[in-house]
mmCIF file of C-alpha atoms and ligand atoms in Angstrom:
data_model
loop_
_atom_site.group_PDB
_atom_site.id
_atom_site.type_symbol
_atom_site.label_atom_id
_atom_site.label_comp_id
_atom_site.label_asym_id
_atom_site.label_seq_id
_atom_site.Cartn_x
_atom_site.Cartn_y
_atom_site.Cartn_z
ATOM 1 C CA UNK A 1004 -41.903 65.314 10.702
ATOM 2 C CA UNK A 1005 -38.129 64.026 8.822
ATOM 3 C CA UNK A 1006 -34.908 64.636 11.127
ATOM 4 C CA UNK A 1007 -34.402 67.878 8.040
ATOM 5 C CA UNK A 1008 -37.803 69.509 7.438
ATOM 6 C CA UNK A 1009 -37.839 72.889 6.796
ATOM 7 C CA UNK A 1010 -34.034 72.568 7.089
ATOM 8 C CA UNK A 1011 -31.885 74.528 4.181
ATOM 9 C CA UNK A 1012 -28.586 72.851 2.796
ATOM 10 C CA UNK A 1013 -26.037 73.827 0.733
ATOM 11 C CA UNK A 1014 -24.061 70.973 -0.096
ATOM 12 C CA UNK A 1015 -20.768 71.816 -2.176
ATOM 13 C CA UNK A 1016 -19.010 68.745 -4.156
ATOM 14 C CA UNK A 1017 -22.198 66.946 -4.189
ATOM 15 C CA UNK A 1018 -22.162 66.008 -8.492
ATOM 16 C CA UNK A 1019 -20.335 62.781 -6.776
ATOM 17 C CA UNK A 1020 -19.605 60.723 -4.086
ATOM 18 C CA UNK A 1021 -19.724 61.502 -0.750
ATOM 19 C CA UNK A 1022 -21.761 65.429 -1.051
ATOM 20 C CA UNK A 1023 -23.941 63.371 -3.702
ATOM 21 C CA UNK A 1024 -24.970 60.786 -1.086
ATOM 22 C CA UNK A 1025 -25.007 63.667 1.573
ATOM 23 C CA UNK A 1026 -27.798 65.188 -0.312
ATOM 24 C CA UNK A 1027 -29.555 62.985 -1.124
ATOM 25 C CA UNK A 1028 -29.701 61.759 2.823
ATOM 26 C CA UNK A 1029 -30.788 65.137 4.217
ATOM 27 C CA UNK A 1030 -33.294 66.134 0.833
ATOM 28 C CA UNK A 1031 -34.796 62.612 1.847
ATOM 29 C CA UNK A 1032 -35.349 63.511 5.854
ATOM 30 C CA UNK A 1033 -37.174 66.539 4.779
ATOM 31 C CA UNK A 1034 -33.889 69.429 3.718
ATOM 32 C CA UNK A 1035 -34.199 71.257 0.408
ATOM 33 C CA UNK A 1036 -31.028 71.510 -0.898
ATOM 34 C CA UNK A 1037 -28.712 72.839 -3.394
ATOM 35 C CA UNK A 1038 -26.558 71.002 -5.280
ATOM 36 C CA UNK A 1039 -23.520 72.050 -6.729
ATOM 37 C CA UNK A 1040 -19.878 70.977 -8.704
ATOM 38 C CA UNK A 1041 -18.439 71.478 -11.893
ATOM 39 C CA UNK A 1042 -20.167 68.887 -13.774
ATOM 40 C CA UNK A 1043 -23.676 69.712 -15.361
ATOM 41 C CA UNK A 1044 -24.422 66.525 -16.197
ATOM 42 C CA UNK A 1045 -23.608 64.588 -13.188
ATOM 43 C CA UNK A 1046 -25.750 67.427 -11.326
ATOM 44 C CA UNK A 1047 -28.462 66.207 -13.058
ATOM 45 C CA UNK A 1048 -27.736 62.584 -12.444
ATOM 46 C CA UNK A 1049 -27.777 63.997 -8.972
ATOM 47 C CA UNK A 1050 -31.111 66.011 -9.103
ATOM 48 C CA UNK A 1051 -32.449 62.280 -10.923
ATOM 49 C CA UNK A 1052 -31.311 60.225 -7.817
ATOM 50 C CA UNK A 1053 -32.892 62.460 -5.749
ATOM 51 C CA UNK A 1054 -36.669 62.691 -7.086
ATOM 52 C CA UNK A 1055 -36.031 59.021 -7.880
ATOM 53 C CA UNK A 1056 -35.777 58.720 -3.980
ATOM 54 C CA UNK A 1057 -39.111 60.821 -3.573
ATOM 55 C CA UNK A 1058 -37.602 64.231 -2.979
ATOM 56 C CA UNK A 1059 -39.899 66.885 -4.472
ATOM 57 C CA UNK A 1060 -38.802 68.792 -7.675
ATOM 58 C CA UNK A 1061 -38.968 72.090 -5.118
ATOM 59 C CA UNK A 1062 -36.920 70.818 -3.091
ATOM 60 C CA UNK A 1063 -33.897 70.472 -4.875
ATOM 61 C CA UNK A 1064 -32.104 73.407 -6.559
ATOM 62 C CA UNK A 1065 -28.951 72.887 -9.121
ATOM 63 C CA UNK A 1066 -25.932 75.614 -9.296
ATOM 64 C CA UNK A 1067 -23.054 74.637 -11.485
ATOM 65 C CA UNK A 1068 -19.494 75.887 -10.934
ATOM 66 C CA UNK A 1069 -16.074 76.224 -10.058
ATOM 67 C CA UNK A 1070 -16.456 76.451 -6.057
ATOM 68 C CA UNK A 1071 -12.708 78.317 -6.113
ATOM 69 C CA UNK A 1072 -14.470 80.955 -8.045
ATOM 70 C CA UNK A 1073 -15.974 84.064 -5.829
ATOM 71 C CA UNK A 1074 -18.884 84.787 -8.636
ATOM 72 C CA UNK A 1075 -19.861 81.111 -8.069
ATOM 73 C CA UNK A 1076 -19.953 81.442 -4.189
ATOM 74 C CA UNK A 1077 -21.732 84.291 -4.293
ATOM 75 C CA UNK A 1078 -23.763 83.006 -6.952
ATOM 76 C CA UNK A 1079 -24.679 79.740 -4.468
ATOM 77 C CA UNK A 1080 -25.503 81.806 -1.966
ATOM 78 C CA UNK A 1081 -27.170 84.255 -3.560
ATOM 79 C CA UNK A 1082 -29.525 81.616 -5.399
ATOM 80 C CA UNK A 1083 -30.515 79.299 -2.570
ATOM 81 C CA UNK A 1084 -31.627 82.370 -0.864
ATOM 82 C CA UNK A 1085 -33.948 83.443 -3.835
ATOM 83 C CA UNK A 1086 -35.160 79.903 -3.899
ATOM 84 C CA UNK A 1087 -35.462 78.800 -0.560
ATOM 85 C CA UNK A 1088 -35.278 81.985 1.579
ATOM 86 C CA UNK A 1089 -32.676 80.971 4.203
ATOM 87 C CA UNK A 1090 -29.595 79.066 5.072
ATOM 88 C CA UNK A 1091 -29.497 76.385 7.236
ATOM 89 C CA UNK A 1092 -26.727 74.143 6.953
ATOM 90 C CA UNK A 1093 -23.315 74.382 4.681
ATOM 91 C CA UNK A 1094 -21.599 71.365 3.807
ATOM 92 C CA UNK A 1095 -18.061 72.274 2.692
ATOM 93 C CA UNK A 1096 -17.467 69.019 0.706
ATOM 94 C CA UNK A 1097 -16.080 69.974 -2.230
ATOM 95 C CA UNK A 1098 -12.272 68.680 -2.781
ATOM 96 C CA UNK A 1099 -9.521 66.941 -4.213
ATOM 97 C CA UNK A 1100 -5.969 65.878 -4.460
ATOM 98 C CA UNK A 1101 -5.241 67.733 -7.531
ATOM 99 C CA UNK A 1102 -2.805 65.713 -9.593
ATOM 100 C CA UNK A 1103 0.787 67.643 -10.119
ATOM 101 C CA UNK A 1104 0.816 68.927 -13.660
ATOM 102 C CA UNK A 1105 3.956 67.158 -14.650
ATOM 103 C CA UNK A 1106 3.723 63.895 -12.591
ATOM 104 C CA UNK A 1107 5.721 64.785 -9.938
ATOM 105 C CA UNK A 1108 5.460 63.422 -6.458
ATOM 106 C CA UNK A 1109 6.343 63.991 -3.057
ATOM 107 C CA UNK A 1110 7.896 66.914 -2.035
ATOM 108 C CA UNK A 1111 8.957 67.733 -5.299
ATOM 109 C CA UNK A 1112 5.452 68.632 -6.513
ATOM 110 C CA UNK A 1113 4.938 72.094 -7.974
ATOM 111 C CA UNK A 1114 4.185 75.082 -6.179
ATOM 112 C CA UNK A 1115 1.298 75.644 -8.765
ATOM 113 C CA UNK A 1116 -0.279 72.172 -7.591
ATOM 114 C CA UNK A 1117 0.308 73.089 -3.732
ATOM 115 C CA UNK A 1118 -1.369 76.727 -4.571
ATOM 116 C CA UNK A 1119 -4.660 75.267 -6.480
ATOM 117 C CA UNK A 1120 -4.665 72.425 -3.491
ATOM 118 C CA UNK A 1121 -5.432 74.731 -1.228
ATOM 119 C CA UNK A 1122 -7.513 76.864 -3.429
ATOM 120 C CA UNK A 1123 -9.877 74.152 -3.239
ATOM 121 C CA UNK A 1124 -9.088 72.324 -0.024
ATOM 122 C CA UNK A 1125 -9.059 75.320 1.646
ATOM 123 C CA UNK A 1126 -9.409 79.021 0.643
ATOM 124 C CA UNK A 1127 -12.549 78.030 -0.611
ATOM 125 C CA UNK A 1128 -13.941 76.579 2.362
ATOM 126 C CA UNK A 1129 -12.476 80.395 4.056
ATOM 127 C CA UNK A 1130 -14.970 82.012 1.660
ATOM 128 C CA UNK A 1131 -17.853 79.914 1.638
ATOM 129 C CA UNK A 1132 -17.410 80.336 5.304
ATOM 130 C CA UNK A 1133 -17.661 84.006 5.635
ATOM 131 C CA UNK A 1134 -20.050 84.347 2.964
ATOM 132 C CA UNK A 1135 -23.119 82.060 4.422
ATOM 133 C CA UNK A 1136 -22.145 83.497 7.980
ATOM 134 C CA UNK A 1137 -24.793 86.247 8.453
ATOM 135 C CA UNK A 1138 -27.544 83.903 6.991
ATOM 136 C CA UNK A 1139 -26.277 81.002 9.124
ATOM 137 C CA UNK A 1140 -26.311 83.615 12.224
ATOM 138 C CA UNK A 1141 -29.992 84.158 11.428
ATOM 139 C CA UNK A 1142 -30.515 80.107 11.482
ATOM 140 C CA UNK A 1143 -28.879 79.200 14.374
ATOM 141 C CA UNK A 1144 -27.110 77.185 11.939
ATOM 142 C CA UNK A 1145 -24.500 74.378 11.094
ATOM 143 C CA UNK A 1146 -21.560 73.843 9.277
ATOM 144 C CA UNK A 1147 -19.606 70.629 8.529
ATOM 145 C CA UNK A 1148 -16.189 70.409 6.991
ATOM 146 C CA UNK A 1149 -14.897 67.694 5.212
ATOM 147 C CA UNK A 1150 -10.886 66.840 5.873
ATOM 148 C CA UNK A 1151 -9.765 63.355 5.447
ATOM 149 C CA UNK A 1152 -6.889 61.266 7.819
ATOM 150 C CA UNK A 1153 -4.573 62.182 5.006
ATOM 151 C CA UNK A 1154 -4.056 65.372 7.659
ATOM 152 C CA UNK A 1155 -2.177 63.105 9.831
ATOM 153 C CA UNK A 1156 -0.711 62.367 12.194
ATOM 154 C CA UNK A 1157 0.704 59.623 9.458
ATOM 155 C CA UNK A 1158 2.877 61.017 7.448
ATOM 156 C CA UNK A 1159 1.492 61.304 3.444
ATOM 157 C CA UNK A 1160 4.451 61.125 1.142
ATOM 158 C CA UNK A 1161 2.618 60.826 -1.872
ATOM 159 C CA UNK A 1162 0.260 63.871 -2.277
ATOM 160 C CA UNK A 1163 2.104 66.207 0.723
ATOM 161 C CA UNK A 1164 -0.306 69.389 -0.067
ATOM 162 C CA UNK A 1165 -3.373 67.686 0.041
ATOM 163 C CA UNK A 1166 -2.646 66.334 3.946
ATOM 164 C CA UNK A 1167 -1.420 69.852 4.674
ATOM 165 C CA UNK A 1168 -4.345 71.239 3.184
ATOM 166 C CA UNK A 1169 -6.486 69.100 5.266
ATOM 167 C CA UNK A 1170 -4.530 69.534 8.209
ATOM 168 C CA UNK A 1171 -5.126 73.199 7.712
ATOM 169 C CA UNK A 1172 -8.689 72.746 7.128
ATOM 170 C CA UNK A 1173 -8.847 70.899 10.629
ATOM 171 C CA UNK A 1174 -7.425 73.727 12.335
ATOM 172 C CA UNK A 1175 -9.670 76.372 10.501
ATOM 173 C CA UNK A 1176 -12.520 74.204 12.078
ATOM 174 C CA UNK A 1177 -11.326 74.784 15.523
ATOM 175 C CA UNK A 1178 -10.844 78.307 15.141
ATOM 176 C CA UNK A 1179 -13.597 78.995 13.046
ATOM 177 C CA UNK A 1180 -16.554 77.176 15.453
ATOM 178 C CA UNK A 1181 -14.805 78.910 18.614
ATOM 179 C CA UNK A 1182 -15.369 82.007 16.756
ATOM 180 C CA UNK A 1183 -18.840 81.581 15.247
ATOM 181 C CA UNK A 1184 -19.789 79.732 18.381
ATOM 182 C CA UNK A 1185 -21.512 82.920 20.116
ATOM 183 C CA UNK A 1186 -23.489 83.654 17.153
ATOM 184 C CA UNK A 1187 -24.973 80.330 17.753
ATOM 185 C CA UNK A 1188 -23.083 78.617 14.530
ATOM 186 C CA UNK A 1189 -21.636 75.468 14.876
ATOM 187 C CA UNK A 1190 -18.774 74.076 13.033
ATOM 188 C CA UNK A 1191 -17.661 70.405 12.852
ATOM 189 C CA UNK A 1192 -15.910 68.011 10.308
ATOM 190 C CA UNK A 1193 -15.633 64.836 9.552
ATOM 191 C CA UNK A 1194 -12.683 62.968 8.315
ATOM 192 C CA UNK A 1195 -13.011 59.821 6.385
ATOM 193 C CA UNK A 1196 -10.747 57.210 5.595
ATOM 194 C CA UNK A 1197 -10.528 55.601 1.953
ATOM 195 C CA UNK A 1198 -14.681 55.592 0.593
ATOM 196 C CA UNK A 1199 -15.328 54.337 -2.543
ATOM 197 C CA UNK A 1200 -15.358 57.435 -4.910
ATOM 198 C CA UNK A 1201 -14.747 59.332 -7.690
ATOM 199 C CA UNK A 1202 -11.612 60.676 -5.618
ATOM 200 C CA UNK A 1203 -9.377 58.077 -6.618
ATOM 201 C CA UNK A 1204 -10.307 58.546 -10.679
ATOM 202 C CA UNK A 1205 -9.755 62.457 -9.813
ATOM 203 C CA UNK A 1206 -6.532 62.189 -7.680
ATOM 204 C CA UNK A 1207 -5.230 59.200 -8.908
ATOM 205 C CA UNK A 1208 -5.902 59.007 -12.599
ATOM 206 C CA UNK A 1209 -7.518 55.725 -12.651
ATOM 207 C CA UNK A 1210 -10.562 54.856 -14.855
ATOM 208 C CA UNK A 1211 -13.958 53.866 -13.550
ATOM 209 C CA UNK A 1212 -12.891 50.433 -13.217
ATOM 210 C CA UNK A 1213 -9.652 50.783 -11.849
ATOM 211 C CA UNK A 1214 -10.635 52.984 -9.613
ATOM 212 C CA UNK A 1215 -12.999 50.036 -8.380
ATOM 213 C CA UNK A 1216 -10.363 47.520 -7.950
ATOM 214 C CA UNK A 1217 -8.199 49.663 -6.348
ATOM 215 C CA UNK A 1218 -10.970 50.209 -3.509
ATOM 216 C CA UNK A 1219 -11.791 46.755 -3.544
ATOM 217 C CA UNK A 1220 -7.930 45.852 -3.429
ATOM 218 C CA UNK A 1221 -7.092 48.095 -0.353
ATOM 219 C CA UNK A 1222 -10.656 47.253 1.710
ATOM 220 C CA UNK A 1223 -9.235 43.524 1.554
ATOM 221 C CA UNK A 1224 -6.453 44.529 3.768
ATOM 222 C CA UNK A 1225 -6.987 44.585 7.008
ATOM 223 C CA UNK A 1226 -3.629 45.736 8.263
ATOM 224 C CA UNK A 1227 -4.705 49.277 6.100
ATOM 225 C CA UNK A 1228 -8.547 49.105 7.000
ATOM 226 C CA UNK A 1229 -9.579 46.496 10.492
ATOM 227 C CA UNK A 1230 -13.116 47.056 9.309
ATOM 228 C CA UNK A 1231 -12.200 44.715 6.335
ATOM 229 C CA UNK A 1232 -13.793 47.301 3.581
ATOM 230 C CA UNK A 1233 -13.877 50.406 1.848
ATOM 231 C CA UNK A 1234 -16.542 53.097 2.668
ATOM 232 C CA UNK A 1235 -19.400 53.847 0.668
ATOM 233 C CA UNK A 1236 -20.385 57.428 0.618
ATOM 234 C CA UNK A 1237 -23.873 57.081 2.469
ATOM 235 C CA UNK A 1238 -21.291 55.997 5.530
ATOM 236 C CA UNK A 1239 -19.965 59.231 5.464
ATOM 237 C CA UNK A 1240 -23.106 61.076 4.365
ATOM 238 C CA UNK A 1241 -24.280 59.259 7.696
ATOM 239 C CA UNK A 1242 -22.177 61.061 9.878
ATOM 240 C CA UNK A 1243 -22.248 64.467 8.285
ATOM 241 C CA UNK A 1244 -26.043 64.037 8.739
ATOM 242 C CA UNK A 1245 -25.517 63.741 12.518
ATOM 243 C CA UNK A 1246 -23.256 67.164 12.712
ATOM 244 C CA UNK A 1247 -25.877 68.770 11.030
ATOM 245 C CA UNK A 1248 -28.202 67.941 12.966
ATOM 246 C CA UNK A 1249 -28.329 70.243 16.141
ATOM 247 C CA UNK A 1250 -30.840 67.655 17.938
ATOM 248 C CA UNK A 1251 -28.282 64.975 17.579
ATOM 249 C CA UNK A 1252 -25.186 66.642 18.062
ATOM 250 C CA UNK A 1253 -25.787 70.261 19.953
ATOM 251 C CA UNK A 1254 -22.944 69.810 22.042
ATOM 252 C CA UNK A 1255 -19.992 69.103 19.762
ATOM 253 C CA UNK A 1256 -18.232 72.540 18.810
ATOM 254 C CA UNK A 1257 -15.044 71.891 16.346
ATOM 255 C CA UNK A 1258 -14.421 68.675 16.395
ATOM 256 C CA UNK A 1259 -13.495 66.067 13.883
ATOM 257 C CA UNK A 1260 -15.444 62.660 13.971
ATOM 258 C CA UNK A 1261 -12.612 60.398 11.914
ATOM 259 C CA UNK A 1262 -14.845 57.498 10.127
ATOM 260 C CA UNK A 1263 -12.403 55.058 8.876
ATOM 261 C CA UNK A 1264 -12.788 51.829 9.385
ATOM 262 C CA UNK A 1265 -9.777 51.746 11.821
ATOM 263 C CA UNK A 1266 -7.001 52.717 9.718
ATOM 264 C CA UNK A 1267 -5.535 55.492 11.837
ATOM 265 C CA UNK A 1268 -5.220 53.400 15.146
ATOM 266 C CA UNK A 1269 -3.371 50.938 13.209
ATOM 267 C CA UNK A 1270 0.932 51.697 12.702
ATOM 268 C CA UNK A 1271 3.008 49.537 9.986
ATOM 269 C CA UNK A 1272 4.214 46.723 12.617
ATOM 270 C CA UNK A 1273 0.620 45.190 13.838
ATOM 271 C CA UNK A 1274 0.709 43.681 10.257
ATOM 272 C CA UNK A 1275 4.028 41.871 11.179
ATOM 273 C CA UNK A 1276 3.648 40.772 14.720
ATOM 274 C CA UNK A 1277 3.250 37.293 14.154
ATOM 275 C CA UNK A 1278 5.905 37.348 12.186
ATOM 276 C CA UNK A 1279 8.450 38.959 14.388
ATOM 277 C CA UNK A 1280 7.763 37.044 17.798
ATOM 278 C CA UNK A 1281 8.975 33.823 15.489
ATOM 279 C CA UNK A 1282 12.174 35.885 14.413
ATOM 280 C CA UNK A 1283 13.465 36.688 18.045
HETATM 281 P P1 LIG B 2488 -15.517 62.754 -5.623
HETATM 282 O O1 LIG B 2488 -14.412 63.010 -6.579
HETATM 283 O O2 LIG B 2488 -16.424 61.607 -5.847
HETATM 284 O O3 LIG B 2488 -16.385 64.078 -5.425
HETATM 285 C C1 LIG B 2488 -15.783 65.327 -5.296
HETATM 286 C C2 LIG B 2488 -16.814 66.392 -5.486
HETATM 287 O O4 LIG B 2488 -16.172 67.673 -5.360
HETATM 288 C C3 LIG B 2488 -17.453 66.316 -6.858
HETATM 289 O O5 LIG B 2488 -18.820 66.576 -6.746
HETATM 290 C C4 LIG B 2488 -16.747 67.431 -7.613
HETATM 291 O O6 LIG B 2488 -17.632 67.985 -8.572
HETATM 292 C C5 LIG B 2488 -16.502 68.441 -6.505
HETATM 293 N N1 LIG B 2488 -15.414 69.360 -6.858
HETATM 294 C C6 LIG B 2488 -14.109 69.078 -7.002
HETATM 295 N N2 LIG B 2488 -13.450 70.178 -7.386
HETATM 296 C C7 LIG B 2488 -14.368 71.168 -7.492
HETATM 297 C C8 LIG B 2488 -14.315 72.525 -7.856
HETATM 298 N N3 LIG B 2488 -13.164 73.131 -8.198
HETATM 299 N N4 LIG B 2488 -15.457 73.248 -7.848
HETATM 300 C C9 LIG B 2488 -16.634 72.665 -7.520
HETATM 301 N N5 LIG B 2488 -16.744 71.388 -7.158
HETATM 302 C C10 LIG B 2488 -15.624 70.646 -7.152
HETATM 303 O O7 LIG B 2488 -14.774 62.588 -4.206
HETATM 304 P P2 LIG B 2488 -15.326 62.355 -2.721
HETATM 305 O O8 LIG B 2488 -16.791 62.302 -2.673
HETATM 306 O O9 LIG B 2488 -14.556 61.239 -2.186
HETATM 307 O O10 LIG B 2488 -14.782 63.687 -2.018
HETATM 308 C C11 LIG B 2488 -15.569 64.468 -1.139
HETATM 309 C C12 LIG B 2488 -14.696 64.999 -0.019
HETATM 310 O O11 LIG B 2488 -14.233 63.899 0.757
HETATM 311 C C13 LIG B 2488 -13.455 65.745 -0.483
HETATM 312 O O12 LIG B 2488 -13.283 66.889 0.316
HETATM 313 C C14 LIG B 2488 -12.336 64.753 -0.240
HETATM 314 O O13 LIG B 2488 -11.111 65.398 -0.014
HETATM 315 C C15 LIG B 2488 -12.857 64.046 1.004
HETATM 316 N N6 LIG B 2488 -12.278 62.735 1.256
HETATM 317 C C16 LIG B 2488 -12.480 61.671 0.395
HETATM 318 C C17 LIG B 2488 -11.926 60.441 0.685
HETATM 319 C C18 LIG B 2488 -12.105 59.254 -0.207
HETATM 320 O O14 LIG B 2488 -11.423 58.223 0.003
HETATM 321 N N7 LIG B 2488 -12.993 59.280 -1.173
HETATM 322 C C19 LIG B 2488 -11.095 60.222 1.878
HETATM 323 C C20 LIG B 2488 -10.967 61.380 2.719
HETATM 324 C C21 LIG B 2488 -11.540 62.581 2.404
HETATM 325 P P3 LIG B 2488 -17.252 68.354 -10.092
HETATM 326 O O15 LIG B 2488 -16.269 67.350 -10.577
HETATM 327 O O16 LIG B 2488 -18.598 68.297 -10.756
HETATM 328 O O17 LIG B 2488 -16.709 69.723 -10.028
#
């Protein structure tokens, strides 16, 4: 018997990156999943890589949407329980920097941008929350969060309301698994440094291939990342797998596992400490 037989998860954001490789991870120890994001046609793609990796057609069930929208929550919910019966596991993946609609950076981005940041970074990990609650009660089941080391302590001048979204996301997890803890749900997260994504193409406006070098760029510096690379998702899907699974990980109630290579135990002057013993 797989670490995820008989196991029901909802993955949200998985049309890409890191909920893509998350799914197909846990469909391939056993889970039946449901897959979900915006885009129909990477969905497929998605369903594709996973019955390319051996996961049974039954297995795998497609919702497309808008994950800020309540119709589509309820929709997720609603459909994975036709299909599958029960609720397992939720991975609250889905999100984004979303870029400021007239370029702006900083603390002069928009209100609008902040608001639809945490519609998505957030809010909607509120409702997907309280909405798979009863069924995860049933389960016994788990829920992981994903925030990113955007939430700080570094400071993250460029795109302020994502960090504070994430930083508000980290605090919801705390709350939330103290709360939900009695009912026999657990709630983790995981925070990832820079993985190789479709992240950078969505909050950074960089094509395929720039979005590439820029990955491949940063992972050379090892005063950003001591591991001396970039992520791939299935690093990340790794460790979601492991706060999903209550075998593994029974004991850990809200806490963040931070999987990045190093780069938040490193501060701006390690990279010039050579440099300034031979200046004094
Ligand atoms: P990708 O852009 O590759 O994937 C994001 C996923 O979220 C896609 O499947 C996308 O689907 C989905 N999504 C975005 N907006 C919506 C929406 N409104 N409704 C439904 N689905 C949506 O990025 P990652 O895999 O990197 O991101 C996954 C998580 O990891 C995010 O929460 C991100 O903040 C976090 N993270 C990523 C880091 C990185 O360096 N990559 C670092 C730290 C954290 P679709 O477009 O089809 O809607």
């Amino acid at each position: 018997m797989s670490r995820f037989t008989d196991k029901v998860a909802i993955i949200t954001g998985s049309s890409n990156g890191i909920g893509q490789a998350t799914a197909r991870l846990l469909a391939s120890e056993g889970a039946k999943v449901t897959v979900t994001g915006r885009n129909a046609e990477r969905l497929e793609e998605t369903k594709n890589i996973l019955l390319g990796a051996g996961v049974p057609e039954g297995n795998v069930l497609v919702v497309v949407g808008d994950i800020t929208q309540e119709s589509v929550q309820e929709n997720l919910i609603k459909s994975t329980l036709d299909k599958f019966g029960k609720i397992d596991i939720l991975v609250n993946n889905a999100g984004a920097g979303i870029p400021d609609a007239q370029g702006k950076s900083g603390v002069n981005q928009s209100i609008d941008t902040y608001h639809k940041t945490f519609e998505l970074n957030v809010q909607s990990v509120i409702e997907m929350t309280q909405k798979a609650r009863p069924h995860l009660a049933k389960t016994q089941g788990e829920i992981v969060n994903i925030s990113s080391i955007g939430a700080g302590p570094a400071a993250q001048v460029a795109s302020p309301y994502y960090s504070i979204a994430k930083a508000a996301l980290d605090q919801y997890t705390r709350t939330a698994a103290i709360d939900l803890v009695p009912e026999g749900i657990r709630v983790n997260s995981v925070s990832p440094g820079a993985v190789s994504t479709g992240f950078s193409a969505v909050s950074r406006g960089l094509t395929e291939e720039k979005s590439k070098a820029f990955y491949d760029y940063l992972g050379a510096q090892r005063e950003c990342i001591p591991r001396g690379f970039c992520a791939v998702p299935e690093d990340i899907a790794k460790v979601i797998a492991f706060l999903a699974d209550r075998n593994a990980s029974n004991y850990i109630i809200g806490q963040t596992i931070v999987a990045d290579g190093g780069t938040s135990l490193i501060l701006g002057a390690h990279a010039h400490g050579a440099k300034m013993m031979q200046a004094v």
